[in-house]
Amino acid sequence: MPVSNTEIAMLFDRLADLLEMEDANPFRVRAYRNAARSIGDYSSSMADLLAQHKDLSTLPGIGKDLAEKIRTIVETGKLPLLEEVEAHTPAALSELMKIEGLGPKRVKALYQQLHITSAEDLERAARSGKLRELKGFGKKIEEKILLRLEHFSGLEKRIRLLDAEVIVKPLLAWLQQTRGVKEVRVAGSFRRRRETVGDLDILVTASRGSEVMDRFVRYDQVKEVISSGKTRSSVILRTGLHVDLRVVTQASQGAALCYFTGSKAHNIAIRKIAVSKGYKINEYGVFKNDRRIAGKTEQDVYRQVGLAYIEPELRENRGEIEAARKNALPELVRLEDIRGDLHCHTRATDGHNSLEEMATAARARGYEYLAISDHSRHLTVAHGLDRKGLLSEIRQIDRLNEKLDDIVILKAIEVDILEDGTLDLPDSLLGQLDLVVAAVHYKFNLPRRKQTERIIRAMDNPCFNILAHPTGRLINERAAYEVDLEKIMTAAKERGCFLEVNAQPARLDLTDSDCKLAKDTGVKVAISSDAHSIGNLDYMRFGVDQARRGWLEADDILNTRKEDELRKLLQRH
Ligand code: DGT
Ligand code: CA
Ligand code: CA
């Protein structure tokens, strides 16, 4: 499995953080950060470029030394300098950096001057007023840190799904290479595609006597082995992530997959049904009088307890069992159902690729349409488009559409919803677009009623189509603003507007239960990548996962529509 650009970027970012904490030369720190950014956004994968014998030092922001480091990462999956630096940095310090308001510099000061290495230490110091005395802190920051700690009830230990993917990929490859291993799967919340995961649960199907356990604890990213046995082991990786591994035989593979996919609440409800039928159910199978009557596949297990197969994303005991019993489960939307993306950015504002590059990449994905929705110029978005900028983008799109086959570029904008609910560009301009995506980017702290009114007033504008990232939350960073989503959904439905499921792994906004609420309200949603580079178009799959967790079907989604149907829906009514 080749190392992806995201993985390489993560390593350089981490290196920059740790170096900054050590007071390394700021130019050096910046060089690693720039490299991380430019690699993360680069259109071709570093692994491919190397395979084609391209000279990486010709890429923007990459010199000879960095090119060599990238080669090492691609060849070995490792960045030796990072490991060196990690070896002498306490692991808890990188955890502390995840608290909003605490960068590498402040974490370093906390460590060196107050010997703080954990969230608990930090909270104690903040409560006793010690932080404000430190240089570079002050009373305001102390208060802010306390607020953060309170909000996330200690340190947020759950990591985002994308980060979990990046961490687990090389581990799966490592396990897969073991003799006697048939299948390696990730179960748990990861398989249910929750937006964050607490730990990873890996399930290996292997023949008896396989060396997979040995190999697991020898994985080079393991920091600590918590327990290790013949069929189950637990470790902590250097990133702090906890991984459980179970080895099962083929005969109980399905039962184990069911059990360890969870959720716990779903398992308990299934067990109740089994018991009511006189069966016993556990991770080895379904048993009747100690005879195994199901266990090889998940389908067998569900069938045996009288249920239709339930997709992992639904297994939260939120009504899926009742639906499975009645054969009334939703037919969940799939990535293949998506015909286009309705929210993305180009270099004209804060994106990294040109209009044509974005269009070509969308066409390569097989999309029928792509809406270019750069930012409007508001004081919160310094590089946004003004009237002239937008008109010029419209002309460029017209020219591009004449040139390109197989895809239609839609003219759009991500326009600011101002504090009073008006939109940041005049209707005469917005009216020239195919669709208008509107968003709240500032004044997050209005009272609930005011915030709700602000958004609904914006929807009163007949140009309004899609409310982007409807609650503004950033996972593990920023809470949602106070808003009455149900009211907004009702208003959107009445006006023929739509809500977005923003697919950025840090946003995933709407949440899964908000998606369900949208379905129950009868308002359709757009799943949008909000891509700022061609690589980001791939975020679509996280949005689809989130929508699936919210029970959404292709019909509930705006961008599963063909272009002409989409255009009709955008006409409002
Ligand atoms: P996480 O790790 O917090 O993101 O969430 P999960 O769902 O991955 O939870 P985890 O790792 O504690 O356990 C993995 C699965 O194992 C869980 O989804 C269901 C199953 N499981 C764990 N504990 C129990 C239990 O006490 N009873 C039952 N029936 N199943 C359990
Ligand atoms: Ca887990
Ligand atoms: Ca676990």
Short mmCIF file of C-alpha atoms in Angstrom, two decimals, residues 364-545:
data_model
loop_
_atom_site.label_atom_id
_atom_site.label_comp_id
_atom_site.label_asym_id
_atom_site.label_seq_id
_atom_site.Cartn_x
_atom_site.Cartn_y
_atom_site.Cartn_z
CA ALA A 364 -11.90 12.05 -13.60
CA ARG A 365 -14.01 11.01 -10.62
CA GLY A 366 -16.89 10.48 -13.01
CA TYR A 367 -18.93 13.44 -11.79
CA GLU A 368 -21.57 14.94 -14.08
CA TYR A 369 -21.31 18.37 -12.49
CA LEU A 370 -19.16 20.42 -10.16
CA ALA A 371 -20.20 23.68 -8.55
CA ILE A 372 -17.41 26.18 -8.00
CA SER A 373 -18.35 28.09 -4.87
CA ASP A 374 -15.53 30.41 -3.94
CA HIS A 375 -15.94 32.74 -0.99
CA SER A 376 -17.60 36.13 -1.17
CA ARG A 377 -15.48 38.98 0.11
CA HIS A 378 -16.46 39.78 3.61
CA LEU A 379 -14.24 41.10 6.37
CA THR A 380 -14.06 37.56 7.71
CA VAL A 381 -12.76 36.18 4.41
CA ALA A 382 -9.99 38.46 3.31
CA HIS A 383 -9.39 36.85 -0.06
CA GLY A 384 -13.02 36.50 -1.06
CA LEU A 385 -14.44 37.57 -4.40
CA ASP A 386 -15.97 40.98 -4.87
CA ARG A 387 -18.32 41.84 -7.71
CA LYS A 388 -15.52 42.10 -10.24
CA GLY A 389 -13.89 38.90 -9.09
CA LEU A 390 -17.13 36.95 -9.28
CA LEU A 391 -17.99 38.28 -12.74
CA SER A 392 -14.58 37.24 -13.96
CA GLU A 393 -15.03 33.75 -12.48
CA ILE A 394 -18.43 33.49 -14.23
CA ARG A 395 -16.79 34.29 -17.58
CA GLN A 396 -14.04 31.75 -16.97
CA ILE A 397 -16.62 29.07 -16.20
CA ASP A 398 -18.50 29.88 -19.43
CA ARG A 399 -15.29 29.46 -21.41
CA LEU A 400 -14.38 26.26 -19.60
CA ASN A 401 -17.81 24.75 -20.19
CA GLU A 402 -17.36 25.31 -23.92
CA LYS A 403 -14.07 23.50 -23.78
CA LEU A 404 -14.90 20.56 -21.50
CA ASP A 405 -16.92 17.51 -22.40
CA ASP A 406 -18.56 15.09 -19.98
CA ILE A 407 -18.90 17.53 -17.10
CA VAL A 408 -20.77 20.75 -16.45
CA ILE A 409 -19.28 23.39 -14.20
CA LEU A 410 -21.95 25.16 -12.21
CA LYS A 411 -21.52 28.78 -11.21
CA ALA A 412 -21.84 29.19 -7.48
CA ILE A 413 -20.62 31.17 -4.51
CA GLU A 414 -20.18 30.55 -0.81
CA VAL A 415 -21.72 33.76 0.34
CA ASP A 416 -21.61 35.08 3.89
CA ILE A 417 -24.80 35.38 5.87
CA LEU A 418 -24.39 38.75 7.55
CA GLU A 419 -25.44 39.39 11.11
CA ASP A 420 -28.84 40.75 10.06
CA GLY A 421 -29.54 37.82 7.75
CA THR A 422 -28.80 39.58 4.47
CA LEU A 423 -26.39 38.03 2.03
CA ASP A 424 -23.00 39.55 1.35
CA LEU A 425 -23.53 40.14 -2.40
CA PRO A 426 -26.41 41.89 -4.21
CA ASP A 427 -29.23 39.78 -5.66
CA SER A 428 -28.45 41.12 -9.13
CA LEU A 429 -25.17 39.19 -8.95
CA LEU A 430 -26.43 36.15 -7.07
CA GLY A 431 -29.19 35.84 -9.66
CA GLN A 432 -26.61 35.15 -12.36
CA LEU A 433 -25.43 31.99 -10.61
CA ASP A 434 -26.63 28.41 -10.90
CA LEU A 435 -26.68 28.03 -7.16
CA VAL A 436 -25.97 29.92 -3.98
CA VAL A 437 -24.34 28.26 -1.00
CA ALA A 438 -24.63 30.45 2.09
CA ALA A 439 -22.87 30.18 5.42
CA VAL A 440 -22.35 31.75 8.80
CA HIS A 441 -18.67 32.58 9.24
CA TYR A 442 -18.71 35.04 12.13
CA LYS A 443 -20.87 36.13 15.08
CA PHE A 444 -21.11 32.55 16.25
CA ASN A 445 -22.19 33.62 19.71
CA LEU A 446 -25.60 35.15 19.00
CA PRO A 447 -28.40 33.91 21.27
CA ARG A 448 -30.18 30.85 19.89
CA ARG A 449 -33.29 32.70 18.81
CA LYS A 450 -31.30 35.44 17.06
CA GLN A 451 -29.02 32.98 15.27
CA THR A 452 -32.03 30.98 14.08
CA GLU A 453 -33.80 34.12 12.84
CA ARG A 454 -30.66 35.29 11.09
CA ILE A 455 -30.42 32.09 9.06
CA ILE A 456 -34.12 31.87 8.26
CA ARG A 457 -34.10 35.49 7.12
CA ALA A 458 -31.25 34.62 4.78
CA MET A 459 -33.36 31.80 3.34
CA ASP A 460 -36.10 34.32 2.61
CA ASN A 461 -33.84 35.61 -0.13
CA PRO A 462 -35.01 33.75 -3.26
CA CYS A 463 -31.39 33.32 -4.41
CA PHE A 464 -30.54 31.16 -1.38
CA ASN A 465 -30.16 27.43 -2.11
CA ILE A 466 -27.95 25.53 0.34
CA LEU A 467 -27.03 26.27 3.95
CA ALA A 468 -23.38 25.24 4.27
CA HIS A 469 -22.00 23.60 7.45
CA PRO A 470 -25.23 24.42 9.28
CA THR A 471 -23.92 24.45 12.87
CA GLY A 472 -20.34 25.67 12.39
CA ARG A 473 -18.82 23.08 14.70
CA LEU A 474 -15.27 21.80 14.25
CA ILE A 475 -14.75 18.37 15.74
CA ASN A 476 -12.51 18.52 18.84
CA GLU A 477 -11.98 22.25 18.28
CA ARG A 478 -15.13 24.31 18.31
CA ALA A 479 -18.64 23.61 19.54
CA ALA A 480 -21.67 24.16 17.32
CA TYR A 481 -23.24 27.58 17.64
CA GLU A 482 -26.59 27.79 19.37
CA VAL A 483 -29.31 27.32 16.79
CA ASP A 484 -32.74 25.69 16.44
CA LEU A 485 -31.99 23.21 13.65
CA GLU A 486 -35.47 21.79 13.54
CA LYS A 487 -36.92 25.21 12.91
CA ILE A 488 -34.31 25.88 10.23
CA MET A 489 -35.06 22.58 8.54
CA THR A 490 -38.77 23.28 8.51
CA ALA A 491 -38.14 26.76 7.11
CA ALA A 492 -35.82 25.31 4.45
CA LYS A 493 -38.41 22.78 3.38
CA GLU A 494 -41.12 25.45 3.12
CA ARG A 495 -38.87 27.62 0.98
CA GLY A 496 -37.37 24.91 -1.22
CA CYS A 497 -33.89 25.32 0.30
CA PHE A 498 -31.44 22.59 1.32
CA LEU A 499 -28.97 21.87 4.09
CA GLU A 500 -25.44 20.70 3.56
CA VAL A 501 -23.65 17.73 5.03
CA ASN A 502 -20.18 19.21 4.88
CA ALA A 503 -17.88 16.26 4.33
CA GLN A 504 -14.65 17.76 5.68
CA PRO A 505 -13.45 15.24 8.28
CA ALA A 506 -13.15 18.03 10.84
CA ARG A 507 -16.65 19.35 10.16
CA LEU A 508 -19.06 16.53 9.30
CA ASP A 509 -21.77 19.09 9.83
CA LEU A 510 -24.71 18.06 9.83
CA THR A 511 -24.07 15.28 12.35
CA ASP A 512 -25.57 11.81 11.96
CA SER A 513 -28.58 12.56 14.14
CA ASP A 514 -29.07 15.90 12.37
CA CYS A 515 -29.21 13.94 9.08
CA LYS A 516 -31.92 11.77 10.58
CA LEU A 517 -33.76 14.89 11.68
CA ALA A 518 -33.54 16.24 8.12
CA LYS A 519 -35.03 13.03 6.81
CA ASP A 520 -37.83 13.14 9.35
CA THR A 521 -38.49 16.78 8.50
CA GLY A 522 -38.51 15.98 4.80
CA VAL A 523 -35.80 18.43 3.79
CA LYS A 524 -33.22 17.22 1.32
CA VAL A 525 -29.49 17.59 1.94
CA ALA A 526 -26.48 18.15 -0.28
CA ILE A 527 -23.37 16.14 0.57
CA SER A 528 -20.44 18.41 -0.30
CA SER A 529 -16.69 18.05 0.01
CA ASP A 530 -15.95 21.76 0.50
CA ALA A 531 -12.72 20.84 -1.28
CA HIS A 532 -9.90 23.38 -1.18
CA SER A 533 -7.74 21.21 -3.44
CA ILE A 534 -8.32 18.40 -5.89
CA GLY A 535 -7.23 15.85 -3.28
CA ASN A 536 -9.98 17.10 -0.97
CA LEU A 537 -12.66 16.02 -3.45
CA ASP A 538 -12.13 12.61 -1.88
CA TYR A 539 -13.67 13.88 1.40
CA MET A 540 -17.02 13.15 -0.23
CA ARG A 541 -16.87 9.61 1.14
CA PHE A 542 -16.83 10.86 4.75
CA GLY A 543 -19.96 12.87 4.04
CA VAL A 544 -21.63 9.82 2.54
CA ASP A 545 -20.67 7.78 5.62
#
